[in-house]
CSV table of C-alpha atoms in Angstrom, one decimal:
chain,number,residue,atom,x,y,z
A,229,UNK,CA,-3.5,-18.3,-0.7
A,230,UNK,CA,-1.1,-15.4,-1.8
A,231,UNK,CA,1.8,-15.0,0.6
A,232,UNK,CA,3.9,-12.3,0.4
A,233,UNK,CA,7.1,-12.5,3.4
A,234,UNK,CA,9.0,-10.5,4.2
A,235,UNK,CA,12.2,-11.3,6.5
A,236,UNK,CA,12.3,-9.7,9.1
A,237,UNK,CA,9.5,-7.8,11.5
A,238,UNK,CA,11.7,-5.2,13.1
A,239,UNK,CA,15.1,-4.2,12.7
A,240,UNK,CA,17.0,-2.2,14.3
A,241,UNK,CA,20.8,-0.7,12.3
A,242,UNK,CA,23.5,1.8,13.1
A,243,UNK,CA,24.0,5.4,10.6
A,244,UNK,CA,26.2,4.2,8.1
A,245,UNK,CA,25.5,0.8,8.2
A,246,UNK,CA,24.7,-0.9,4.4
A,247,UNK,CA,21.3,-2.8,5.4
A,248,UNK,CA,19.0,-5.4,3.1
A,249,UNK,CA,15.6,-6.0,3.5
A,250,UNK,CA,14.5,-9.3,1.8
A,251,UNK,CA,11.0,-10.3,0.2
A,252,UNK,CA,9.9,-12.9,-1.4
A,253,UNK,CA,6.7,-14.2,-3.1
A,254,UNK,CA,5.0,-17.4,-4.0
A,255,UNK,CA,2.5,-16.0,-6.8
A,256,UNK,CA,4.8,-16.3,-9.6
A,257,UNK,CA,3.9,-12.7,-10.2
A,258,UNK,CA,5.9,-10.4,-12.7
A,259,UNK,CA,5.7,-7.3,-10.7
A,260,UNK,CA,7.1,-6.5,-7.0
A,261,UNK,CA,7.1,-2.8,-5.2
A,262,UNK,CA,9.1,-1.7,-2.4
A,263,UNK,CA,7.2,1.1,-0.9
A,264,UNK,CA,8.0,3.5,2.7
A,265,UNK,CA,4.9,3.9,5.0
A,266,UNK,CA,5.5,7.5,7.0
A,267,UNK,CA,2.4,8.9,9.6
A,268,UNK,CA,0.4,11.5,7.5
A,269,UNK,CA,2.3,10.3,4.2
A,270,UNK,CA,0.8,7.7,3.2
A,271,UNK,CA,2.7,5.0,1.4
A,272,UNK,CA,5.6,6.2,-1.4
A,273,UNK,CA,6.8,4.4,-3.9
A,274,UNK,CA,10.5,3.4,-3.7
A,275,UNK,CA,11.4,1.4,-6.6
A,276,UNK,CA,9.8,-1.6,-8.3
A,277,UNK,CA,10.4,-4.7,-10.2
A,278,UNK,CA,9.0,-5.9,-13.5
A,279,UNK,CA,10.9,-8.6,-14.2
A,280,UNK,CA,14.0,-10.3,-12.9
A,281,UNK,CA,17.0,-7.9,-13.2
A,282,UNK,CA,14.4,-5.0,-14.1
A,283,UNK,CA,14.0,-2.6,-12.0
A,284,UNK,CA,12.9,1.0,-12.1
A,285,UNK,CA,12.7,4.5,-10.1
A,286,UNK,CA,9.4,4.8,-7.8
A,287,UNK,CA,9.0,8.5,-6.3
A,288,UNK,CA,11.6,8.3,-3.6
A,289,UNK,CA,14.4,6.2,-4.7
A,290,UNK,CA,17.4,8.7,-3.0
A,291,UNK,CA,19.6,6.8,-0.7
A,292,UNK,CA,17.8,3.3,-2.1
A,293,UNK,CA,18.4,0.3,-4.2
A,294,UNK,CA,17.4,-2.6,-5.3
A,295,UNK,CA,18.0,-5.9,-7.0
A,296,UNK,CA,16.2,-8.9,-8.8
A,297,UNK,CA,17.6,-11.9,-9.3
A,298,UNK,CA,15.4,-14.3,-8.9
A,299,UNK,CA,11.2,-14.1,-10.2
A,300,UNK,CA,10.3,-14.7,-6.3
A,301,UNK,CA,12.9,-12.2,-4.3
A,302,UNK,CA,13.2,-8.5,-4.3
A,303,UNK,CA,15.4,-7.1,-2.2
A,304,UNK,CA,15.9,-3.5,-0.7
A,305,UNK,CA,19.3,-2.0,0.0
A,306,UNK,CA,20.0,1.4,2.2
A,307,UNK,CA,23.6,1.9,1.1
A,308,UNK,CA,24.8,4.1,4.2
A,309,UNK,CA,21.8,4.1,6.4
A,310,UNK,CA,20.8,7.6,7.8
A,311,UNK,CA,18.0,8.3,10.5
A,312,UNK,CA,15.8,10.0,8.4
A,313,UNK,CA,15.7,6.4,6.9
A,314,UNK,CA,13.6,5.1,9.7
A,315,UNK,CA,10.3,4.1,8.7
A,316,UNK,CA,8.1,1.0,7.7
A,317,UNK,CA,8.8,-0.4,4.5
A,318,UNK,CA,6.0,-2.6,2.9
A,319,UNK,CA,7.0,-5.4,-0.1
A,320,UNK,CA,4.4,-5.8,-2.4
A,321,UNK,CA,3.4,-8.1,-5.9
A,322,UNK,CA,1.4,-7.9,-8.5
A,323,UNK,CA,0.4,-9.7,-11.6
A,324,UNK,CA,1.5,-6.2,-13.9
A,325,UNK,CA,-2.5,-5.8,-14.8
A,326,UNK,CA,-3.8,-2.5,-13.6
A,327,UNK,CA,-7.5,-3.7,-11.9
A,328,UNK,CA,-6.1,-6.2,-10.3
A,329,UNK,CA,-4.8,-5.6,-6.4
A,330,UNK,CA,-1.2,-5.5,-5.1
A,331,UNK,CA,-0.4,-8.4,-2.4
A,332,UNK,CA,1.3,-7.1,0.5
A,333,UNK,CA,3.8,-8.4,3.1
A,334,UNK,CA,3.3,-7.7,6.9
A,335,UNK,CA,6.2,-4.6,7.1
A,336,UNK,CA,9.6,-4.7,8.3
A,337,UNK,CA,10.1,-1.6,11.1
A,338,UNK,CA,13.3,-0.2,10.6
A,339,UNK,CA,15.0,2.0,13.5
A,340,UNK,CA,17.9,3.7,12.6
A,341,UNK,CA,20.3,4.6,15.3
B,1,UNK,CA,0.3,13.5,-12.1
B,2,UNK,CA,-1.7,11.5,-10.8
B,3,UNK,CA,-2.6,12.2,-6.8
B,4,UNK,CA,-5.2,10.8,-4.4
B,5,UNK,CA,-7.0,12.9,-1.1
B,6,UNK,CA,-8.8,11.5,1.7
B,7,UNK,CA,-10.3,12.6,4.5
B,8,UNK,CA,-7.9,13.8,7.1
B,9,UNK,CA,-8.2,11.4,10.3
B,10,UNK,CA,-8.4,10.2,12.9
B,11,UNK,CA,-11.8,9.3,12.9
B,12,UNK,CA,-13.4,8.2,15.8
B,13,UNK,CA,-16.8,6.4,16.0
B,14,UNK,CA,-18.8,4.4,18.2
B,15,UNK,CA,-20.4,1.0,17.3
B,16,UNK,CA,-23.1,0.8,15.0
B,17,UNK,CA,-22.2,4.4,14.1
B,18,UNK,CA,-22.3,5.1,10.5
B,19,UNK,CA,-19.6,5.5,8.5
B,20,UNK,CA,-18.0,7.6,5.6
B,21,UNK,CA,-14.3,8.2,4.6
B,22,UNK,CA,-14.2,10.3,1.7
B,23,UNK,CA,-11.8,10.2,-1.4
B,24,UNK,CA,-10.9,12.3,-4.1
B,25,UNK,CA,-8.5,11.7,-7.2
B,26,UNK,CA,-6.8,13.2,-9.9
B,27,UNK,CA,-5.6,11.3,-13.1
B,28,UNK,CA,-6.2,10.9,-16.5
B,29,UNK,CA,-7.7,8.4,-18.3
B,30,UNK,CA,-9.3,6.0,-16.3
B,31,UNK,CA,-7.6,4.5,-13.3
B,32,UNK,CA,-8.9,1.6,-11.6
B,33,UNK,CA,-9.4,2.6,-7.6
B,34,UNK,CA,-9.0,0.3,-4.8
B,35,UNK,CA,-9.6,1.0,-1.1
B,36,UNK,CA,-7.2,-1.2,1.3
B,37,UNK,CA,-7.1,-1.6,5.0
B,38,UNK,CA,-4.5,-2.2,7.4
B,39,UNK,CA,-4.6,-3.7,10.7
B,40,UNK,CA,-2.5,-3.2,13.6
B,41,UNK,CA,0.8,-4.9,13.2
B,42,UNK,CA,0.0,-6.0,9.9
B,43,UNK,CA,0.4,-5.4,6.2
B,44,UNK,CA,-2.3,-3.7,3.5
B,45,UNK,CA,-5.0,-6.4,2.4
B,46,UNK,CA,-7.6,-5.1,-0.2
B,47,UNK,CA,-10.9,-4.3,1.1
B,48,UNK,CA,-12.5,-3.7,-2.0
B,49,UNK,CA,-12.1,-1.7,-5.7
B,50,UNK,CA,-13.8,-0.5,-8.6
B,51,UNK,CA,-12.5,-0.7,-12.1
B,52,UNK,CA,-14.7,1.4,-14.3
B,53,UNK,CA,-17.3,4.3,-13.3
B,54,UNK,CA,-20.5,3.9,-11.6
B,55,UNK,CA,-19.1,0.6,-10.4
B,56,UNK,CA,-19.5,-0.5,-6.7
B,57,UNK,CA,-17.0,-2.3,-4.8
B,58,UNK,CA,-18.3,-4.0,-1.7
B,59,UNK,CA,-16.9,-6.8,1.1
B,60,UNK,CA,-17.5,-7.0,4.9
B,61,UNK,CA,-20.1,-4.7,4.5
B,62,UNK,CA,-18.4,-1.9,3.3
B,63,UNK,CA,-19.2,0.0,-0.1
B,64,UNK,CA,-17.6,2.2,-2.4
B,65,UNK,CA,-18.9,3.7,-6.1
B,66,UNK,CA,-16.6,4.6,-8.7
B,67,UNK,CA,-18.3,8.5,-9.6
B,68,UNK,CA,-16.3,9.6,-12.4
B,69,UNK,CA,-18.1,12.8,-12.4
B,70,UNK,CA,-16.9,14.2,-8.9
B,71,UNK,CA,-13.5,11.6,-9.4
B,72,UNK,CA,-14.5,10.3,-5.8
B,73,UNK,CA,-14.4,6.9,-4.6
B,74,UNK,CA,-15.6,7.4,-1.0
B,75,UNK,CA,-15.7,4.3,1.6
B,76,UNK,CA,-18.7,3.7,3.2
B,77,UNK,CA,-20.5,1.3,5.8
B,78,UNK,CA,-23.6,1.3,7.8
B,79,UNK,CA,-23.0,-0.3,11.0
B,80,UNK,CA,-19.4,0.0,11.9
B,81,UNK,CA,-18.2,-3.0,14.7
B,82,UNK,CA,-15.2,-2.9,16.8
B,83,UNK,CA,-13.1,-5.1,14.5
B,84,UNK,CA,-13.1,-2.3,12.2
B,85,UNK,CA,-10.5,-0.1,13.6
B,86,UNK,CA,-7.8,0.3,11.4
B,87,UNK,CA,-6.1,2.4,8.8
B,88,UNK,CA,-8.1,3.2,5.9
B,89,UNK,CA,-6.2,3.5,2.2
B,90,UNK,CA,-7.3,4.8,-1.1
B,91,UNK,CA,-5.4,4.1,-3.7
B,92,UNK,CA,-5.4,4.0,-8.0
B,93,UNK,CA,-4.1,2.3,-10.3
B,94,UNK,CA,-2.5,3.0,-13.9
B,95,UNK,CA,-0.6,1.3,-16.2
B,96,UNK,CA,2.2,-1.4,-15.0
B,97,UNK,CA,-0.2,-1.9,-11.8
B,98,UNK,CA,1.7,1.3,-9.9
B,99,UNK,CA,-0.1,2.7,-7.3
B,100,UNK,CA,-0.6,6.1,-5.6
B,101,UNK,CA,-1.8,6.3,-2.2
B,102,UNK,CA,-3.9,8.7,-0.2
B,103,UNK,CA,-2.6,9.5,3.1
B,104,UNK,CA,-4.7,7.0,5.2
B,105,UNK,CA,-6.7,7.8,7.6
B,106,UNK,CA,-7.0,6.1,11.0
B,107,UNK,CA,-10.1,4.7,12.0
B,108,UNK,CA,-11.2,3.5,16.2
B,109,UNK,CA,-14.6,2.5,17.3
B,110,UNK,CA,-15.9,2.3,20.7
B,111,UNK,CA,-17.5,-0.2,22.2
């Protein structure tokens, strides 16, 4: 079965702290999202991953990165975290084919302080 | 670009009830659409999708027809049960497998 985990279930971080949020998947697939769940927003697109050391701009990359270093592990940096930073973020993978679905971790809660 | 509306929640329901959340997108081309549910506590799992028009996606008794026509892929199911309550996404697809999201929209039913 596809298992997509992310490391940690809830965080919590100080403002200005440099945090990492790790994921990692056991697909082999080519493609991995980082996306920011919000109540009324839906999910947004933060940056994904189409190959190891790829990476490109999703909708709301500001006060984001990322990096790829491995096939299985994308991982999501806040550089100098802010409040309006708190949110869920969801990991995702994908094989890179259009009709077929994203696989999505369970969420790390984030709390900014 | 490309953009995706649902029906603005919550909706509540009680069991058996019928159910419809309705969807609406905008793109070109044609985008593959996928509706996917999330649990409490948990992460999005697909429900079901639709690749091409007039196709129907269905699991767990839910349904969902790709009508080019009125670009609307609305969720439906007959008989809703308790284990249903959940957030409800709709979502496209095009090129690279990036996806766009509708808001979500919050489903409870009552015993």
């Amino acid at each position: 079965d596809v298992k997509v985990t992310q490391s940690s279930r809830y965080l919590v971080k100080r403002t200005g702290e440099k945090v990492f949020l790790e994921c990692v998947q056991d697909m082999d697939h080519e493609n991995m999202f980082w996306y920011r769940q919000d109540p009324g927003l839906g999910l947004r697109l933060i940056y994904f991953s189409y190959d190891v050391k790829m990476k490109e701009k999703g909708d709301i990359p500001e006060g984001y990165s990322v990096s790829r270093e491995k096939k299985e592990r994308f991982s999501l940096i806040l550089e100098s975290a802010s409040t309006n930073q708190t949110s869920m973020y969801l990991c995702a993978s994908g094989t890179g084919v259009s009709n077929q679905p994203q696989h999505f971790g369970d969420g790390t809660r984030l709390s900014i302080l | 670009g490309n953009s995706v509306t649902q029906m603005e929640g919550p909706v509540t329901l009680s069991e058996e009830a019928f159910l419809t959340i309705n969807c609406t997108y905008t793109a070109t081309g044609y985008p593959s659409l996928f509706w996917y549910v999330q649990y409490p506590g948990e992460g999005l799992q697909l429900l079901l999708k639709a690749t091409k028009a007039d196709d129907k996606g269905s699991n767990k008794g839910f349904e969902a027809t790709y009508r080019k026509e009125t670009t609307s892929f609305h969720l439906e199911k007959g008989s809703v049960q308790v284990s249903d309550s959940a957030v409800y996404f709709c979502a496209l697809a095009q090129g690279a497998q990036k996806l766009v999201f509708g808001q979500g929209t919050r489903l409870t039913i009552n015993p």
